[in-house]
C-alpha positions as protocol buffer text, in pm:
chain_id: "A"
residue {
  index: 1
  type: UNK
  ca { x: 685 y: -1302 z: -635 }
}
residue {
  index: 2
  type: UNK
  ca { x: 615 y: -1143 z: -969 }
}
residue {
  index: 3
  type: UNK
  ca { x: 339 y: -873 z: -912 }
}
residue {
  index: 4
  type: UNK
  ca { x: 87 y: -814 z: -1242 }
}
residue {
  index: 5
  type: UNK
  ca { x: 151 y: -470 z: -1348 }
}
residue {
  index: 6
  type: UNK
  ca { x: -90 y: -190 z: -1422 }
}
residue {
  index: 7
  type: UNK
  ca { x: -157 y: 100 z: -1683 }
}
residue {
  index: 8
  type: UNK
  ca { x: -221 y: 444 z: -1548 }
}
residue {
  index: 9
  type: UNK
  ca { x: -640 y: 469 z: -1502 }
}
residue {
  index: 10
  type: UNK
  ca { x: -919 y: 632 z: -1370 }
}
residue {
  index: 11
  type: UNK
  ca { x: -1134 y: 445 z: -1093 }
}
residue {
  index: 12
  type: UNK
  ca { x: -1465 y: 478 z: -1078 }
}
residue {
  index: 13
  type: UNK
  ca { x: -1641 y: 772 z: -857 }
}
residue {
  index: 14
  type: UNK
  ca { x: -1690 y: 747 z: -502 }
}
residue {
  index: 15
  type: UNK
  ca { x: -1798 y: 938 z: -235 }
}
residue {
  index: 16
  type: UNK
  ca { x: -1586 y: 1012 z: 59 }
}
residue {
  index: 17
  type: UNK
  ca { x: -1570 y: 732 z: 288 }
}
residue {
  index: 18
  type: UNK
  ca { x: -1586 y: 968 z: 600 }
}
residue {
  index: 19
  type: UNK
  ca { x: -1952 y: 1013 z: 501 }
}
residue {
  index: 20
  type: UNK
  ca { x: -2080 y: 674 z: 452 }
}
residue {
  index: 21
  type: UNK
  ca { x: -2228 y: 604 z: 836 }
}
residue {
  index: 22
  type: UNK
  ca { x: -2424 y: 988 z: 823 }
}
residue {
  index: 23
  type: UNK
  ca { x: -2593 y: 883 z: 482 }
}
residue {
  index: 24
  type: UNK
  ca { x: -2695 y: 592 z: 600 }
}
residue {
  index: 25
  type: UNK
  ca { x: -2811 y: 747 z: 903 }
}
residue {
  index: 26
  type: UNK
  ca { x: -3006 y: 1021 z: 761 }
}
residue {
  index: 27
  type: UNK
  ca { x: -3184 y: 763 z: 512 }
}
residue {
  index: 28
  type: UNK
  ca { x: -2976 y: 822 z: 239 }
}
residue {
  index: 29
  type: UNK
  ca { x: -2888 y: 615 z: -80 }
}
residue {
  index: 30
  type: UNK
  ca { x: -2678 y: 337 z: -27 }
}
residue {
  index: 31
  type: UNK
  ca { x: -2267 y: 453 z: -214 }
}
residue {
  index: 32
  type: UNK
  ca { x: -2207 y: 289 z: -551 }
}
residue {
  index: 33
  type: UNK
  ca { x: -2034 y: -33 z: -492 }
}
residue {
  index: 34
  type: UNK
  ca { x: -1649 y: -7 z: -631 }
}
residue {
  index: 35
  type: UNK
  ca { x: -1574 y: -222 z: -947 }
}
residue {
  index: 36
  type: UNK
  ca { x: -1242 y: -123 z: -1015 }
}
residue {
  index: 37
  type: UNK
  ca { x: -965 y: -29 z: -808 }
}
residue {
  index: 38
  type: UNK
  ca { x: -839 y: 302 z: -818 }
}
residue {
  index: 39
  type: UNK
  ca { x: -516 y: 328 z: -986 }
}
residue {
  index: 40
  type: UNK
  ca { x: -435 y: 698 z: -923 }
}
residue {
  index: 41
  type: UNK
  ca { x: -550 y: 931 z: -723 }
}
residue {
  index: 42
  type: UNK
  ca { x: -689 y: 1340 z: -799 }
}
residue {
  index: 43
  type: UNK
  ca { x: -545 y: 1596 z: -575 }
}
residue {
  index: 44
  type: UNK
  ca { x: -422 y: 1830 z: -808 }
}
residue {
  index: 45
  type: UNK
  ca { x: -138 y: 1899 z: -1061 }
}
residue {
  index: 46
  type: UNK
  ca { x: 231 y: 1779 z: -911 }
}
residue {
  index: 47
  type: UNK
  ca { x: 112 y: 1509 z: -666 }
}
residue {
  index: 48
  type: UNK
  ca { x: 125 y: 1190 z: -639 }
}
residue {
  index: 49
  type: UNK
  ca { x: 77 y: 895 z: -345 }
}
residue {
  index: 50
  type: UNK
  ca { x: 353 y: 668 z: -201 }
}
residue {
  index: 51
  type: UNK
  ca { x: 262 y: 303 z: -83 }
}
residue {
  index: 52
  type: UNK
  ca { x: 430 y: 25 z: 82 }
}
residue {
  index: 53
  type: UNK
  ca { x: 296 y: -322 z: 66 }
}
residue {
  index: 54
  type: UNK
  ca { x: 390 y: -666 z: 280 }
}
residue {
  index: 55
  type: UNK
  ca { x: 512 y: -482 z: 635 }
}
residue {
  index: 56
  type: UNK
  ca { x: 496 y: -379 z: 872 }
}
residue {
  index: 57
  type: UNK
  ca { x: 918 y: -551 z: 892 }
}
residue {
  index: 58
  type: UNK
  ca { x: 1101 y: -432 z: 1238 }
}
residue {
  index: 59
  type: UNK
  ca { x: 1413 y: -450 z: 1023 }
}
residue {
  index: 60
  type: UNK
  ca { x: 1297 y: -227 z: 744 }
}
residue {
  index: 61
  type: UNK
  ca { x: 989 y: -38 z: 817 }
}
residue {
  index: 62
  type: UNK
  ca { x: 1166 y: 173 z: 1072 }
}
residue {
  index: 63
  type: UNK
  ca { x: 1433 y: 270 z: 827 }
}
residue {
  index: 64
  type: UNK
  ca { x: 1185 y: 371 z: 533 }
}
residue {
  index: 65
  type: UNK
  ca { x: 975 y: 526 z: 834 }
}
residue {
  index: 66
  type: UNK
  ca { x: 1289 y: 737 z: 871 }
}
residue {
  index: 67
  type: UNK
  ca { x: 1394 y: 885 z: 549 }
}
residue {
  index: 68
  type: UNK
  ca { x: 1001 y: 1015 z: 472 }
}
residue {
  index: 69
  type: UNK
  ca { x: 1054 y: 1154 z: 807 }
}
residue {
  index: 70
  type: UNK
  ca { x: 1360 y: 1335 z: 673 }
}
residue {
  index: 71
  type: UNK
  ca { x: 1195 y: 1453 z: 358 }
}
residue {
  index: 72
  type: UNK
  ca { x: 828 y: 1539 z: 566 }
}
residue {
  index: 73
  type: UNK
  ca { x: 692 y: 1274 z: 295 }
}
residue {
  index: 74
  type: UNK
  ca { x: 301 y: 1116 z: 435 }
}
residue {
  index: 75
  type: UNK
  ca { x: 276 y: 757 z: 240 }
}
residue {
  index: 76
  type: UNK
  ca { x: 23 y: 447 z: 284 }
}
residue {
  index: 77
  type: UNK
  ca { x: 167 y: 130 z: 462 }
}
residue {
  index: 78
  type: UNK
  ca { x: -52 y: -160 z: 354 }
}
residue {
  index: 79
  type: UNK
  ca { x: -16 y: -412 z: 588 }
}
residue {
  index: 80
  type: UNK
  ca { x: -22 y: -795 z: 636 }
}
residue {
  index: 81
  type: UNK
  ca { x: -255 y: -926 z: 942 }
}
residue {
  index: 82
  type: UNK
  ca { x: -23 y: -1168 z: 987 }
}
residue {
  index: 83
  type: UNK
  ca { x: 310 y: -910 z: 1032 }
}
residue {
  index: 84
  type: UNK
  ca { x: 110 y: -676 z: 1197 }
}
residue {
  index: 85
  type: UNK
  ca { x: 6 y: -972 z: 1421 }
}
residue {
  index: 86
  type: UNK
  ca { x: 358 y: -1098 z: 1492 }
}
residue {
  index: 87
  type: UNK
  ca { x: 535 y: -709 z: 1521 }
}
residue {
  index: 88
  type: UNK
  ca { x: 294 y: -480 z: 1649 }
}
residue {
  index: 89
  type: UNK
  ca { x: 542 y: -250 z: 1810 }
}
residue {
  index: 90
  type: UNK
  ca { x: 652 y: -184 z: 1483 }
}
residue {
  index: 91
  type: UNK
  ca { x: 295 y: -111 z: 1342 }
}
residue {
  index: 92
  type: UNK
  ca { x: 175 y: 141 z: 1593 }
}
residue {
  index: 93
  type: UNK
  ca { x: 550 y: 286 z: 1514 }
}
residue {
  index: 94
  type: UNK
  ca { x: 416 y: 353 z: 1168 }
}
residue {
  index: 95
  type: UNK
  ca { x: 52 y: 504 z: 1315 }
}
residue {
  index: 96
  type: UNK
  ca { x: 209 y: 737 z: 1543 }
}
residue {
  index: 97
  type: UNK
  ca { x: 434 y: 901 z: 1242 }
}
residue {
  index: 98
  type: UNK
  ca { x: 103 y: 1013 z: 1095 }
}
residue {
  index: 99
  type: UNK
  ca { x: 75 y: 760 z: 821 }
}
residue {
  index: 100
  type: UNK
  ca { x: -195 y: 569 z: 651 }
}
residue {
  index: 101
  type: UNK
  ca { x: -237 y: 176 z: 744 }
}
residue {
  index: 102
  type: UNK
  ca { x: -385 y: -18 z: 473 }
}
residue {
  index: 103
  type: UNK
  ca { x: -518 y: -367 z: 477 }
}
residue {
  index: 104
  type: UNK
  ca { x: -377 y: -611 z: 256 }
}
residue {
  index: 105
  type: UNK
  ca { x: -453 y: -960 z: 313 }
}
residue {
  index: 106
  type: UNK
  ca { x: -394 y: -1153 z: 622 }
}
residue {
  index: 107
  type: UNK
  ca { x: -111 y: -1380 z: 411 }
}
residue {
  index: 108
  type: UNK
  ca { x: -74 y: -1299 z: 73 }
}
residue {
  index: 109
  type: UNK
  ca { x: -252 y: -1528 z: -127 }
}
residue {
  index: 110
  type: UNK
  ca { x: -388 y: -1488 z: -471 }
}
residue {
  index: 111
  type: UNK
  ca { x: -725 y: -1403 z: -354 }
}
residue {
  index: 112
  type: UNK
  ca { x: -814 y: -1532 z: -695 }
}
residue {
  index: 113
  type: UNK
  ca { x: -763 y: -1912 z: -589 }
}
residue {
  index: 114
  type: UNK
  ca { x: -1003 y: -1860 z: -281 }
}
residue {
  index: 115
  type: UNK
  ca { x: -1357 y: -1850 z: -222 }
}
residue {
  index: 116
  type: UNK
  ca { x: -1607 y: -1613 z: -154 }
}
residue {
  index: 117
  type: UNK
  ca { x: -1548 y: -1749 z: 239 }
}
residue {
  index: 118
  type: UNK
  ca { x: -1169 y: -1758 z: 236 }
}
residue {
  index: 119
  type: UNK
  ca { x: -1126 y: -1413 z: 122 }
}
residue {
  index: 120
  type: UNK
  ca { x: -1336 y: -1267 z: 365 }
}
residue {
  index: 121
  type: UNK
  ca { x: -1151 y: -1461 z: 630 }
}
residue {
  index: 122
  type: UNK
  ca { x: -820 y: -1270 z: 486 }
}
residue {
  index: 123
  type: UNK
  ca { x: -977 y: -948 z: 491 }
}
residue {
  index: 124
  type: UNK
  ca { x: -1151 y: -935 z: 821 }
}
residue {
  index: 125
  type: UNK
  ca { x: -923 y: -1076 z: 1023 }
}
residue {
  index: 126
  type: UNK
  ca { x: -652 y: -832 z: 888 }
}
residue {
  index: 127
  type: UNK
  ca { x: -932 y: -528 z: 969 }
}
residue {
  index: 128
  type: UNK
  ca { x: -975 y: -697 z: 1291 }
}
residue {
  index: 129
  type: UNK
  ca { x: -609 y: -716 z: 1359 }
}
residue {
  index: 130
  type: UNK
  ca { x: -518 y: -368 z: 1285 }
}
residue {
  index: 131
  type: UNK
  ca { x: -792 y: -223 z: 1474 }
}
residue {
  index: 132
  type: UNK
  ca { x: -679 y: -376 z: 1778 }
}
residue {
  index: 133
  type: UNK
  ca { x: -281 y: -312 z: 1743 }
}
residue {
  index: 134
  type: UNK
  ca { x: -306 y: 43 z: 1631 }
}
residue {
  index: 135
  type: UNK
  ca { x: -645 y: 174 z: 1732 }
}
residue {
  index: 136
  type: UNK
  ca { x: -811 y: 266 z: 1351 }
}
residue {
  index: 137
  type: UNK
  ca { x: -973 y: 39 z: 1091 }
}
residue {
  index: 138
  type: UNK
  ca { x: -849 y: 58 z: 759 }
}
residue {
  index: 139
  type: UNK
  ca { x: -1051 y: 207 z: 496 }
}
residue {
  index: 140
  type: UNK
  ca { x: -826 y: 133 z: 207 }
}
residue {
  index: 141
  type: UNK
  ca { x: -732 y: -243 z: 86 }
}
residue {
  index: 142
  type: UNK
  ca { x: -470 y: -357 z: -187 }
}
residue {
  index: 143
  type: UNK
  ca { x: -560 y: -682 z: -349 }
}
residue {
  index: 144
  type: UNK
  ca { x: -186 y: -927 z: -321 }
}
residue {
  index: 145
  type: UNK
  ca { x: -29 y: -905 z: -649 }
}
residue {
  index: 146
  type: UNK
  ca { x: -301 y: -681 z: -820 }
}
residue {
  index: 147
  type: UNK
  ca { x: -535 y: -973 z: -783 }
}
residue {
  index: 148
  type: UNK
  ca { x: -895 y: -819 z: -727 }
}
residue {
  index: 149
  type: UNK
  ca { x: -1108 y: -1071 z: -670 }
}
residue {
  index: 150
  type: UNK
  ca { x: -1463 y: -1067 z: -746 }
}
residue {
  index: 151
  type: UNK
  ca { x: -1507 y: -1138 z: -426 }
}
residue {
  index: 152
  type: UNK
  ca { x: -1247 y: -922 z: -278 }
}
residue {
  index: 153
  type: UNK
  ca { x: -1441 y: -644 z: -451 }
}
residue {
  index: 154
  type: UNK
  ca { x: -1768 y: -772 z: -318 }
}
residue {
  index: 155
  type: UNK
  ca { x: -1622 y: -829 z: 36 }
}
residue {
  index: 156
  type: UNK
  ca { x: -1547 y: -389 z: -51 }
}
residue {
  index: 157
  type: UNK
  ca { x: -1835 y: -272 z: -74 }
}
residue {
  index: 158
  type: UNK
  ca { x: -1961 y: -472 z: 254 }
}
residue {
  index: 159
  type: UNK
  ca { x: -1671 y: -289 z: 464 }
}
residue {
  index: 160
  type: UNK
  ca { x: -1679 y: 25 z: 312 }
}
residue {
  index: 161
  type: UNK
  ca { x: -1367 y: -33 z: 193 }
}
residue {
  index: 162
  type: UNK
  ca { x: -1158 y: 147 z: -119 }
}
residue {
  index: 163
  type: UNK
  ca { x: -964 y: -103 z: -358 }
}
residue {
  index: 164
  type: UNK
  ca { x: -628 y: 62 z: -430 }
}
residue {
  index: 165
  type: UNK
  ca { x: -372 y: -34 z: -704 }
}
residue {
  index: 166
  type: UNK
  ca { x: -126 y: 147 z: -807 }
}
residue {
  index: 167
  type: UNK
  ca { x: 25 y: 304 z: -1135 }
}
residue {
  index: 168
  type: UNK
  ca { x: 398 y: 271 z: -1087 }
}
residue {
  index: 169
  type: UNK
  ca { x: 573 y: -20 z: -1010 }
}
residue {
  index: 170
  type: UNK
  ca { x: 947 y: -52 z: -1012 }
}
residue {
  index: 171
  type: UNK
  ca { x: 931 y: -427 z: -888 }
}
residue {
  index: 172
  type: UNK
  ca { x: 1199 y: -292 z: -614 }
}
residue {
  index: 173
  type: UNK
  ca { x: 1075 y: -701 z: -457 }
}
residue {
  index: 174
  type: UNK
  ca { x: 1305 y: -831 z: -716 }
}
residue {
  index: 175
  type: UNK
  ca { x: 1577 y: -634 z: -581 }
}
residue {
  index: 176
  type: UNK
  ca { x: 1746 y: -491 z: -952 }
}
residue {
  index: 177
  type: UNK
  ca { x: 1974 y: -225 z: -745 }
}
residue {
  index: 178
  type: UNK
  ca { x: 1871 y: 83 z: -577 }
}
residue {
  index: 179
  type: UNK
  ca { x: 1932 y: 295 z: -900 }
}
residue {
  index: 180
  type: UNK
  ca { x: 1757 y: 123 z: -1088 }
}
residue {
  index: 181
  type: UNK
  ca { x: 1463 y: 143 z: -837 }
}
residue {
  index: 182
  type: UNK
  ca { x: 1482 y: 493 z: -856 }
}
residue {
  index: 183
  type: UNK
  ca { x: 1535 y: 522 z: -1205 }
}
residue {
  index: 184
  type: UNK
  ca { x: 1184 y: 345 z: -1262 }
}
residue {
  index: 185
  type: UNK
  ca { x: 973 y: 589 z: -1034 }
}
residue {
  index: 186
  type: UNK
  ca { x: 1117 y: 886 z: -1192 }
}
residue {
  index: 187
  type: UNK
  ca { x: 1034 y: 751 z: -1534 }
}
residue {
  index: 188
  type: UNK
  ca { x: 735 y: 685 z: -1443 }
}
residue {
  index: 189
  type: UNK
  ca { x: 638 y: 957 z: -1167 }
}
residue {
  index: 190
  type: UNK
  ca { x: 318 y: 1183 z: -1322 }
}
residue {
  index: 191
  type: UNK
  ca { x: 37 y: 1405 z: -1190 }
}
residue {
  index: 192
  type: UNK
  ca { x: -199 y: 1161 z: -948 }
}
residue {
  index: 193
  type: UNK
  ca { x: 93 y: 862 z: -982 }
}
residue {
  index: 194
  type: UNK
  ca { x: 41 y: 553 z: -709 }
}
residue {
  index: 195
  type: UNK
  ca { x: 371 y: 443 z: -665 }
}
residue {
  index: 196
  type: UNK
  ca { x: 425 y: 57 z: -555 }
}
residue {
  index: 197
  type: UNK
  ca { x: 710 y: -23 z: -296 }
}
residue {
  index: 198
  type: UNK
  ca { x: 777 y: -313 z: -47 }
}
residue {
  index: 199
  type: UNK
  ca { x: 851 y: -230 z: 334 }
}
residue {
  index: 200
  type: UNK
  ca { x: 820 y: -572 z: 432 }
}
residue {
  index: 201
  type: UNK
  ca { x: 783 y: -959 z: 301 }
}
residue {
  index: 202
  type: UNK
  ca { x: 578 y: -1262 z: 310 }
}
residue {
  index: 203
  type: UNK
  ca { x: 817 y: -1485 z: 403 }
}
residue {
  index: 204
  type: UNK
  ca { x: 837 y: -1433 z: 769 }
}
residue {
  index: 205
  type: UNK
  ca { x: 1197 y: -1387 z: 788 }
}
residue {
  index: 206
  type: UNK
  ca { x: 1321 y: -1163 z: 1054 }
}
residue {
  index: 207
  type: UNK
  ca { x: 1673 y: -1127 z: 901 }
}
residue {
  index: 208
  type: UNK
  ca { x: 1627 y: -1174 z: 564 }
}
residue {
  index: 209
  type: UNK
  ca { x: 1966 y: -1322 z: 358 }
}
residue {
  index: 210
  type: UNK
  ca { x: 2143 y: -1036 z: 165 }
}
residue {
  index: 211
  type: UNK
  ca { x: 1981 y: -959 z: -158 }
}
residue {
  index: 212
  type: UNK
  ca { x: 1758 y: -1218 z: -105 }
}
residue {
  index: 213
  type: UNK
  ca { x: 1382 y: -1131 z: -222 }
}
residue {
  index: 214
  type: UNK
  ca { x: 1255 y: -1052 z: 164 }
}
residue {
  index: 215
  type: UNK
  ca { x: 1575 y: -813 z: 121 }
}
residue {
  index: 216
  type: UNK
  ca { x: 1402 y: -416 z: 152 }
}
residue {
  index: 217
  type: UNK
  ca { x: 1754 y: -251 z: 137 }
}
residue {
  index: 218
  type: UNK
  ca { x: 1752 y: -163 z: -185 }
}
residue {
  index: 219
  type: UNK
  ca { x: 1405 y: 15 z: -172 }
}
residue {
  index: 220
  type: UNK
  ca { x: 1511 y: 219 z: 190 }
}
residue {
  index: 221
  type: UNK
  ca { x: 1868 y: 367 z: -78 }
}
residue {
  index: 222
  type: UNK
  ca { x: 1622 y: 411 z: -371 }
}
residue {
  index: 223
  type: UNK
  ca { x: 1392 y: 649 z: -113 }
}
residue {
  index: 224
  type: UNK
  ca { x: 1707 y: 872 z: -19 }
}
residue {
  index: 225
  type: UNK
  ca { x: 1753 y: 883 z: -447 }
}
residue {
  index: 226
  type: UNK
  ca { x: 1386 y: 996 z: -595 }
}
residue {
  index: 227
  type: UNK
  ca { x: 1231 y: 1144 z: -329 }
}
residue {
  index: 228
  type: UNK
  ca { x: 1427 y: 1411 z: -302 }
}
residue {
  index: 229
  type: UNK
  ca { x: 1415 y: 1461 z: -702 }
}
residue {
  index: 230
  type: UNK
  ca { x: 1049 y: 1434 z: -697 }
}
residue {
  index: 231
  type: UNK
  ca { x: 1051 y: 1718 z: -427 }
}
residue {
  index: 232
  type: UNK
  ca { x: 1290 y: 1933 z: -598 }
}
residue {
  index: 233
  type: UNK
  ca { x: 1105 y: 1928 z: -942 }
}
residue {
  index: 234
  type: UNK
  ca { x: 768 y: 2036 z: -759 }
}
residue {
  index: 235
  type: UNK
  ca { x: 605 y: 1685 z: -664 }
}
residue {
  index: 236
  type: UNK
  ca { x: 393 y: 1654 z: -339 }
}
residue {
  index: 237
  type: UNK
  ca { x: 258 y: 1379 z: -172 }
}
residue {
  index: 238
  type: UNK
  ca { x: -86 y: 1227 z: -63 }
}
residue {
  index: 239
  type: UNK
  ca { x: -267 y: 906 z: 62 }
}
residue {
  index: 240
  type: UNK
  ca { x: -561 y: 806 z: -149 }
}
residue {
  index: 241
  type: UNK
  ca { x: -818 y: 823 z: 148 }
}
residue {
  index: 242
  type: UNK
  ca { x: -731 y: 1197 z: 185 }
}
residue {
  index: 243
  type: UNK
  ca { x: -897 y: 1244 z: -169 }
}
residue {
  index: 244
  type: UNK
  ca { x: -1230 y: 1127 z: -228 }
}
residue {
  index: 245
  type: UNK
  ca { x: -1305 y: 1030 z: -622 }
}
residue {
  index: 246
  type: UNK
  ca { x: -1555 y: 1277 z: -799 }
}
């Protein structure tokens, strides 16, 4: 489905999440609420973060898990409770390769239609679900399609949660060709860049018709294309939790 794209931004400051229960503990101020999402992240000149939304898919997952194995690339998987729920073999396959699991949504709905009730129901149970499967709770969340939510943002701030969007989006879901795919996060690849990829769908398909949109090929041949181009002109990669906001 058509994803609503974003401008390269600044979020607003936070303070690392890995912090928040010793504040709290020691009597501190409560940390500033988030009311954006960030949209790139600040770890220096040259790097940039890699995310995956709608997996964890036992088709595709493993083979993007294996070419950022190839090119020692760390990226953020953020994952639907109901996947993760349904192929959980596949999601601690993701944890144990060091990366980050994300929480995004339980099943993909506009979290816009919903109310303050419903979206919480999305979020938590997704939380809930990935705690269980691969042992950690998520401390990032990407809103479906872009979609924060006032309530999304609310529901946030009650988890401790950081809102992440992204900055590049090739719309590799719409399947336009591999080179194409590539093409996109090249042109738009820059110091503190969230790229936007797909690992998995909504759908539910386990062997998704060729080319069809639930069809990841075309993002796995796109990985083996830019990220070795990214590398060689001096681009390193992050997760957005390993970089607090100042």
């Amino acid at each position: 489905m058509p994803r609503r794209r974003f401008l390269t931004g600044c979020g607003a400051g936070l303070i690392s999440l890995s912090a928040l229960p010793r504040a709290h503990a020691a009597g501190g101020a409560p940390p500033p609420a988030p009311t954006r999402p960030e949209r790139t992240v600040r770890a220096g000149a040259m790097t940039l973060a890699l995310t995956f939304d709608d997996g964890p898919s036992p088709l595709y997952t493993p083979r993007v898990l294996a070419v950022l194995a190839r090119y020692d690339v760390r990226a953020t998987f953020f994952m639907l409770g109901g996947n993760v729920a349904k192929y959980p073999d596949t999601v601690r396959q993701v944890a144990d390769a060091g990366h980050v699991l994300g929480n995004h949504s339980w099943s993909h709905p506009n979290l816009e239609t919903l109310s303050p009730a419903q979206v919480r129901d999305q979020i938590r149970r997704t939380q809930d679900v990935i705690d269980r499967t691969a042992g950690r709770r998520p401390v990032l969340f990407r809103a479906p399609g872009g979609h924060f939510a006032a309530a999304a943002m609310a529901e946030c701030a009650a988890l401790g949660l950081r809102p992440i969007s992204w900055s590049v989006d090739p719309e590799d879901w719409s399947n336009p060709g591999s080179r194409r795919i590539a093409d996109r996060v090249l042109a738009g690849a820059r110091t503190g860049s969230i790229v936007l990829n797909h690992d998995g769908t909504m759908s539910g398909q386990d062997v998704p018709e060729h080319e069809g949109l639930a069809d990841r090929t075309q993002t796995v041949e796109a990985l083996k294309v830019y990220l070795p181009r990214l590398k060689a002109a001096g681009y390193r990669f992050t997760t957005p939790d390993a970089h607090p906001l100042r």
